[in-house]
Amino acid sequence: MFRSEEMVLCQLFVQPEAAYVSMYELGEAGIAQFRDLNPHVNDFQRRYVTEVRRCSEMERKLRYVTGELPEPPPPPKPSPRVLTPREINILEERIDYIESEIQEITKNAQNLKTDYLALIELKILIEKTQTFFQDHSAHRKISASVQIYNNEGAIGHLGFIAGVVATPRVPSFERMLWRISHGNIFFKQAQIEEPLKDPVTGHELQKTVFVVFFHGEQIKLRVKKVCHGFQATPYPCPATYKEQQEMLAGIETRIKDLEMVLEQTENHRRLVLTNIARDISTWMVVVRKEKAIYHTLNMFSMDIVKKCLIAECWVPRQDLHILQTALDNGVKASGSPIPSFLHYVPTRETPPTFNRTNKFTQGFQTLIDSYGIASYREVNPALYTIITFPFLFAVMFGDMGHGIIMTAFAAILVIFEKKFSKNKTDNEIWNIFFGGRYIILLMGIFSIYTGLIYNDMFSKSLNIFGSSWRNVYDLHTLNSTSNFDLDPKVAYTGTPYPMGLDPAWQFAGNNIIFLNSFKMKLSIIFGVLHMAFGVTLSVVNFNFFRRPEMILLQYIPQVLFLLLLFWYLCILMFMKWVMYSANATDSALGTSCAPSVLIIFINMMLLKGSNIKEPCKAYMYDGQETIQNFFLAIAFLCIPVMLFGKPVYQLMVARKNKRYQQGVESGEAAEEGHGDGFGELMIVQGIHTIEYVLGCVSHTASYLRLWALSLAHAQLSAVLWQRLLKMGLGAGSYTNAIVLYVIFAVWAFFTLAILVLMEGLSAFLHTLRLHWVEFMSKFYDGQGYAFFPFSFSAILENDDEDVKDKPNPNGGPPE
Amino acid sequence: MGVSILPIAIFTVFWGVVGIVCPFFAPKGPNRGIIQVVLMLTASTCWLFWLCAYMAQMNPLIGPRLSNETLIWISRTWGNPISD
């Protein structure tokens, strides 16, 4: 993982018969990225377009059948071997047959359901209209006028039409009828209580039974048209009671028969689907793989003369033997006498960047690749990110309790990862957390360690080894004053707390003053080290790409500038920690004389002296002024070396080449282009130099975010405890137990939501920025492109998302 | 100098073993280099972190400001009973 793998460009000469099996094996192995040798050919004119179309059809049918299944199908069984084209034909026919069978069954069921619905509606209609006609039989005039010739009323008598209409339409239906008949109709309605199921859509609809009484042919026609317009279904309804009962009896028998037939149809359908459900996932996988193979085969170019397919692909050098085996297997399987062979193509093109990762390193590699894919074979920062990323996160997060929560969560994800990776879910947030489980695990573990050193567990400290601060006051003094600043001369035992911060500091009112000093120095020390590491990685690149002069012209001045100025600052910090103490015999090394390291550094940069009163000394050690001026001078001398070194070197090299060239032939060296090239080179180098020099200062200060976030986290944690949880702790009464129960729930919720999730996300983002900008800008080039091999696993995973976006190459409807 | 040799020795030896000795015993395989880098980086960063915390407290220039109640409590519970 130190740098990306070496890639070779291979040309394959494959026989068309052997191509399929070879591609199948290569798809399983996932080692080769094929280049499209027919970029100008239309998708419809490619060689294997019919096969791709056939596969798309099969996929569509399988998807249709999958949609008809009542529950999701079981996962696919791994296919042991590749299917021959003949077997694929058989599979295609079988899928075709199944699809048509299911379609037929579904259509039959729909027809049956429509008939069933009609019968039910008719039955309800008759039952309801019995009341209407019974009412009317009281009015003799009307009853004498009712004729029963298929609902046709004679002239001068009332006719009627009975039917069923959707309930929401009833008011407008009635209004329309009223309008077209100028009020000369009699409209009676009754709603059906339970909703009926529409056979086509499956939705439930509320329907209303209606009867329209009218007078005359004209109105009858108009009423019929209105019924048709409102999609009201008229039914033949007999008027006399006797005929109605006969009809009802007939309908009942028909309904019973239909119900039986429907049930049998449903059972048959379910049986067919169950039989298919077992195999359908496997078939889908087979079809998708076949389609992928044919897509890739379309990228090959056909050599008419030699009658073989030519392919070009990028393969990692380590995997060449797999490629060869795949080709040989293809030849063997097809029984073709002509072997396939590959040969390397030396090329000047930039190969893709490929980093072989396992499930642990993949997360970190993704973090780095999100910034930019590494250039071909440049040093890979992801290797170091495995530790520096969680560590810098932990410096900002630094709480043992929250670290334990984070580690536990990540540990669950990791221990059950096989089970979790089987459920494919669209939930983005879960996928992000699950994909980064190893990162979160390491972040949690390091947070526990830094929490131990910061001595912070939910804002409380642990006292494992015994504090180094003692009480030195007697009872009388303690009773008289409320706050005491412990003097390190008397109250300090002489040796520091062995591991981490002393537990006495968590009670201290001036806690922050001490912590600020400590954490700021810590941040600068780690920042300068991280950046120096980054600059040194550029040496690895110079060494590999055989540019040793750059080590002298770029690396040495850069690292000297960084170390002489900022590592000197860190050395001053270490010296201050060691030299100045409360028990110093020399008063110049006592607590009141301890200088501010930052002021010394600023004075050094500004070449200013300092006025310090006796007995304190202006400088920490003898000869400091001379050494500082010396460092400053060398650092400033490094700047012109950085600025002019590379361009001047390239100028000299170009001149030497030109002289050589002119000695060989009287060719013209492009003088003007040469001059322009130098100007451009200077500008680029100037930008890089300014970026580096200013970046040194600003990035060093940027690492102070390690201090800032750690402070914020500690303060939030303390607030939650002091202002929230403390309310529930106290007297041991029973009511207090309930109060504590509730307050603990609130405290736990806020701890998780704000401190673990929000602060965790924030620290993650800041750490990511520190890596991307402060660390990687010192050496990273990042101009490569990623390696996307032809791999079935990648295709099968992405198929569900891409299916909607990818334009269909077959010109059929989008799938 | 307020330094006690024992903690320094223990922690330096511990992280030294993790960072310098253990990489030699990294299992042979494709991940050998990764494991070695991980061990070395972990040891160096963790040791440096501990060292900074230790050195910052070796010669404290200020002491904690504690209330009288806290002082009475720590003197009683941390084994330094008040005379008088």
Tab-separated table of N, CA and C in Angstrom, chain A residues 715-793:
chain	number	residue	atom	x	y	z
A	715	GLN	N	-15.548	21.451	27.606
A	715	GLN	CA	-16.480	22.391	28.217
A	715	GLN	C	-17.919	21.912	28.067
A	716	LEU	N	-18.273	21.409	26.868
A	716	LEU	CA	-19.638	20.899	26.663
A	716	LEU	C	-19.923	19.759	27.620
A	717	SER	N	-18.938	18.886	27.749
A	717	SER	CA	-19.105	17.746	28.635
A	717	SER	C	-19.323	18.209	30.070
A	718	ALA	N	-18.527	19.218	30.490
A	718	ALA	CA	-18.657	19.722	31.858
A	718	ALA	C	-20.009	20.382	32.070
A	719	VAL	N	-20.473	21.133	31.065
A	719	VAL	CA	-21.775	21.805	31.188
A	719	VAL	C	-22.866	20.773	31.355
A	720	LEU	N	-22.833	19.713	30.503
A	720	LEU	CA	-23.878	18.703	30.615
A	720	LEU	C	-23.906	18.084	31.999
A	721	TRP	N	-22.732	17.863	32.549
A	721	TRP	CA	-22.709	17.245	33.882
A	721	TRP	C	-23.196	18.229	34.936
A	722	GLN	N	-22.563	19.421	34.963
A	722	GLN	CA	-22.850	20.370	36.036
A	722	GLN	C	-24.290	20.834	36.016
A	723	ARG	N	-24.775	21.136	34.815
A	723	ARG	CA	-26.086	21.782	34.756
A	723	ARG	C	-27.205	20.791	34.607
A	724	LEU	N	-26.903	19.557	34.224
A	724	LEU	CA	-27.994	18.628	33.948
A	724	LEU	C	-27.977	17.450	34.898
A	725	LEU	N	-26.899	16.664	34.843
A	725	LEU	CA	-26.929	15.428	35.617
A	725	LEU	C	-26.865	15.708	37.111
A	726	LYS	N	-26.186	16.821	37.463
A	726	LYS	CA	-26.037	17.096	38.886
A	726	LYS	C	-27.375	17.372	39.548
A	727	MET	N	-28.365	17.834	38.729
A	727	MET	CA	-29.683	18.102	39.304
A	727	MET	C	-30.318	16.827	39.827
A	728	GLY	N	-29.936	15.697	39.227
A	728	GLY	CA	-30.573	14.467	39.661
A	728	GLY	C	-29.822	13.769	40.758
A	729	LEU	N	-28.544	14.142	40.941
A	729	LEU	CA	-27.762	13.499	41.993
A	729	LEU	C	-27.956	14.279	43.270
A	730	GLY	N	-28.018	13.602	44.353
A	730	GLY	CA	-28.173	14.372	45.592
A	730	GLY	C	-28.754	13.504	46.677
A	731	ALA	N	-29.819	13.990	47.258
A	731	ALA	CA	-30.403	13.267	48.397
A	731	ALA	C	-30.893	11.904	47.966
A	732	GLY	N	-30.834	10.937	48.873
A	732	GLY	CA	-31.170	9.565	48.489
A	732	GLY	C	-32.615	9.191	48.697
A	733	SER	N	-33.540	10.149	48.502
A	733	SER	CA	-34.937	9.781	48.736
A	733	SER	C	-35.480	9.032	47.540
A	734	TYR	N	-36.679	8.470	47.707
A	734	TYR	CA	-37.258	7.661	46.646
A	734	TYR	C	-37.681	8.521	45.457
A	735	THR	N	-38.249	9.714	45.753
A	735	THR	CA	-38.629	10.578	44.641
A	735	THR	C	-37.404	10.984	43.853
A	736	ASN	N	-36.272	11.124	44.548
A	736	ASN	CA	-35.055	11.492	43.837
A	736	ASN	C	-34.642	10.425	42.833
A	737	ALA	N	-34.993	9.174	43.174
A	737	ALA	CA	-34.640	8.101	42.241
A	737	ALA	C	-35.366	8.289	40.920
A	738	ILE	N	-36.644	8.654	41.010
A	738	ILE	CA	-37.404	8.845	39.775
A	738	ILE	C	-36.870	10.056	39.017
A	739	VAL	N	-36.577	11.113	39.761
A	739	VAL	CA	-36.023	12.306	39.106
A	739	VAL	C	-34.711	11.964	38.411
A	740	LEU	N	-33.886	11.186	39.106
A	740	LEU	CA	-32.600	10.795	38.511
A	740	LEU	C	-32.812	9.964	37.260
A	741	TYR	N	-33.826	9.102	37.308
A	741	TYR	CA	-34.118	8.269	36.143
A	741	TYR	C	-34.417	9.125	34.923
A	742	VAL	N	-35.246	10.133	35.147
A	742	VAL	CA	-35.624	10.987	34.014
A	742	VAL	C	-34.431	11.831	33.558
A	743	ILE	N	-33.748	12.405	34.537
A	743	ILE	CA	-32.639	13.293	34.164
A	743	ILE	C	-31.528	12.503	33.489
A	744	PHE	N	-31.320	11.283	33.932
A	744	PHE	CA	-30.285	10.487	33.271
A	744	PHE	C	-30.634	10.250	31.821
A	745	ALA	N	-31.932	10.008	31.563
A	745	ALA	CA	-32.325	9.797	30.170
A	745	ALA	C	-32.025	11.027	29.331
A	746	VAL	N	-32.349	12.201	29.885
A	746	VAL	CA	-32.077	13.430	29.138
A	746	VAL	C	-30.572	13.629	28.958
A	747	TRP	N	-29.827	13.378	30.031
A	747	TRP	CA	-28.377	13.544	29.942
A	747	TRP	C	-27.779	12.593	28.924
A	748	ALA	N	-28.259	11.333	28.922
A	748	ALA	CA	-27.717	10.352	27.977
A	748	ALA	C	-28.049	10.757	26.556
A	749	PHE	N	-29.279	11.263	26.348
A	749	PHE	CA	-29.658	11.668	24.998
A	749	PHE	C	-28.759	12.788	24.495
A	750	PHE	N	-28.554	13.800	25.370
A	750	PHE	CA	-27.717	14.905	24.912
A	750	PHE	C	-26.266	14.481	24.740
A	751	THR	N	-25.794	13.602	25.623
A	751	THR	CA	-24.426	13.114	25.451
A	751	THR	C	-24.263	12.460	24.087
A	752	LEU	N	-25.214	11.598	23.742
A	752	LEU	CA	-25.084	10.908	22.464
A	752	LEU	C	-25.260	11.870	21.293
A	753	ALA	N	-26.300	12.690	21.371
A	753	ALA	CA	-26.614	13.517	20.212
A	753	ALA	C	-25.577	14.617	20.014
A	754	ILE	N	-25.232	15.318	21.081
A	754	ILE	CA	-24.340	16.464	20.908
A	754	ILE	C	-22.885	16.042	20.981
A	755	LEU	N	-22.535	15.332	22.061
A	755	LEU	CA	-21.120	15.100	22.276
A	755	LEU	C	-20.569	14.006	21.378
A	756	VAL	N	-21.269	12.890	21.276
A	756	VAL	CA	-20.704	11.826	20.450
A	756	VAL	C	-20.953	12.092	18.975
A	757	LEU	N	-22.207	12.316	18.603
A	757	LEU	CA	-22.508	12.447	17.179
A	757	LEU	C	-22.030	13.780	16.606
A	758	MET	N	-22.501	14.894	17.209
A	758	MET	CA	-22.181	16.186	16.601
A	758	MET	C	-20.704	16.519	16.728
A	759	GLU	N	-20.156	16.358	17.940
A	759	GLU	CA	-18.742	16.645	18.120
A	759	GLU	C	-17.890	15.650	17.348
A	760	GLY	N	-18.345	14.417	17.307
A	760	GLY	CA	-17.597	13.411	16.563
A	760	GLY	C	-17.532	13.779	15.089
A	761	LEU	N	-18.666	14.169	14.538
A	761	LEU	CA	-18.697	14.568	13.137
A	761	LEU	C	-17.813	15.784	12.903
A	762	SER	N	-17.891	16.740	13.859
A	762	SER	CA	-17.097	17.955	13.709
A	762	SER	C	-15.606	17.653	13.762
A	763	ALA	N	-15.200	16.852	14.735
A	763	ALA	CA	-13.778	16.513	14.836
A	763	ALA	C	-13.330	15.711	13.624
A	764	PHE	N	-14.211	14.841	13.108
A	764	PHE	CA	-13.885	14.062	11.917
A	764	PHE	C	-13.587	14.990	10.759
A	765	LEU	N	-14.458	15.996	10.604
A	765	LEU	CA	-14.295	16.922	9.495
A	765	LEU	C	-13.010	17.730	9.629
A	766	HIS	N	-12.706	18.184	10.850
A	766	HIS	CA	-11.493	18.968	11.033
A	766	HIS	C	-10.258	18.129	10.807
A	767	THR	N	-10.303	16.881	11.271
A	767	THR	CA	-9.155	16.002	11.035
A	767	THR	C	-8.966	15.770	9.542
A	768	LEU	N	-10.088	15.594	8.849
A	768	LEU	CA	-10.006	15.386	7.412
A	768	LEU	C	-9.382	16.597	6.727
A	769	ARG	N	-9.768	17.785	7.186
A	769	ARG	CA	-9.202	18.989	6.604
A	769	ARG	C	-7.714	19.075	6.897
A	770	LEU	N	-7.335	18.751	8.134
A	770	LEU	CA	-5.909	18.783	8.479
A	770	LEU	C	-5.121	17.853	7.559
A	771	HIS	N	-5.671	16.687	7.303
A	771	HIS	CA	-4.941	15.769	6.432
A	771	HIS	C	-4.901	16.284	5.012
A	772	TRP	N	-6.064	16.665	4.478
A	772	TRP	CA	-6.109	17.059	3.080
A	772	TRP	C	-5.293	18.306	2.793
A	773	VAL	N	-5.397	19.324	3.653
A	773	VAL	CA	-4.771	20.601	3.326
A	773	VAL	C	-3.387	20.719	3.945
A	774	GLU	N	-3.316	20.550	5.261
A	774	GLU	CA	-2.027	20.819	5.887
A	774	GLU	C	-0.999	19.729	5.606
A	775	PHE	N	-1.432	18.494	5.553
A	775	PHE	CA	-0.488	17.397	5.372
A	775	PHE	C	-0.222	17.141	3.901
A	776	MET	N	-1.291	16.941	3.109
A	776	MET	CA	-1.079	16.479	1.751
A	776	MET	C	-0.617	17.572	0.806
A	777	SER	N	-0.815	18.842	1.157
A	777	SER	CA	-0.364	19.871	0.236
A	777	SER	C	1.155	19.939	0.193
A	778	LYS	N	1.833	19.286	1.131
A	778	LYS	CA	3.296	19.354	1.155
A	778	LYS	C	3.936	18.411	0.147
A	779	PHE	N	3.190	17.404	-0.323
A	779	PHE	CA	3.863	16.461	-1.205
A	779	PHE	C	2.946	15.841	-2.240
A	780	TYR	N	1.634	15.962	-2.090
A	780	TYR	CA	0.711	15.153	-2.882
A	780	TYR	C	0.474	15.784	-4.239
A	781	ASP	N	0.420	14.954	-5.281
A	781	ASP	CA	0.161	15.464	-6.612
A	781	ASP	C	-1.299	15.239	-7.004
A	782	GLY	N	-1.754	14.015	-6.872
A	782	GLY	CA	-3.168	13.721	-7.004
A	782	GLY	C	-3.778	13.966	-8.358
A	783	GLN	N	-3.056	13.661	-9.445
A	783	GLN	CA	-3.591	13.902	-10.784
A	783	GLN	C	-3.941	12.618	-11.494
A	784	GLY	N	-4.060	11.521	-10.765
A	784	GLY	CA	-4.304	10.252	-11.437
A	784	GLY	C	-5.784	10.009	-11.685
A	785	TYR	N	-6.061	8.879	-12.343
A	785	TYR	CA	-7.445	8.449	-12.502
A	785	TYR	C	-7.560	7.031	-11.976
A	786	ALA	N	-8.757	6.701	-11.507
A	786	ALA	CA	-8.922	5.449	-10.776
A	786	ALA	C	-8.995	4.267	-11.731
A	787	PHE	N	-8.707	3.105	-11.183
A	787	PHE	CA	-8.732	1.867	-11.951
A	787	PHE	C	-10.095	1.214	-11.748
A	788	PHE	N	-10.860	1.080	-12.834
A	788	PHE	CA	-12.178	0.440	-12.727
A	788	PHE	C	-12.157	-0.862	-13.492
A	789	PRO	N	-11.801	-1.976	-12.868
A	789	PRO	CA	-11.721	-3.227	-13.617
A	789	PRO	C	-13.095	-3.742	-13.982
A	790	PHE	N	-13.098	-4.617	-14.997
A	790	PHE	CA	-14.326	-5.290	-15.381
A	790	PHE	C	-14.568	-6.388	-14.352
A	791	SER	N	-15.507	-6.146	-13.472
A	791	SER	CA	-15.694	-7.070	-12.353
A	791	SER	C	-17.174	-7.275	-12.123
A	792	PHE	N	-17.579	-8.546	-11.999
A	792	PHE	CA	-18.995	-8.843	-11.815
A	792	PHE	C	-19.508	-8.294	-10.500
A	793	SER	N	-18.700	-8.398	-9.441
A	793	SER	CA	-19.201	-7.955	-8.133
A	793	SER	C	-19.526	-6.477	-8.169
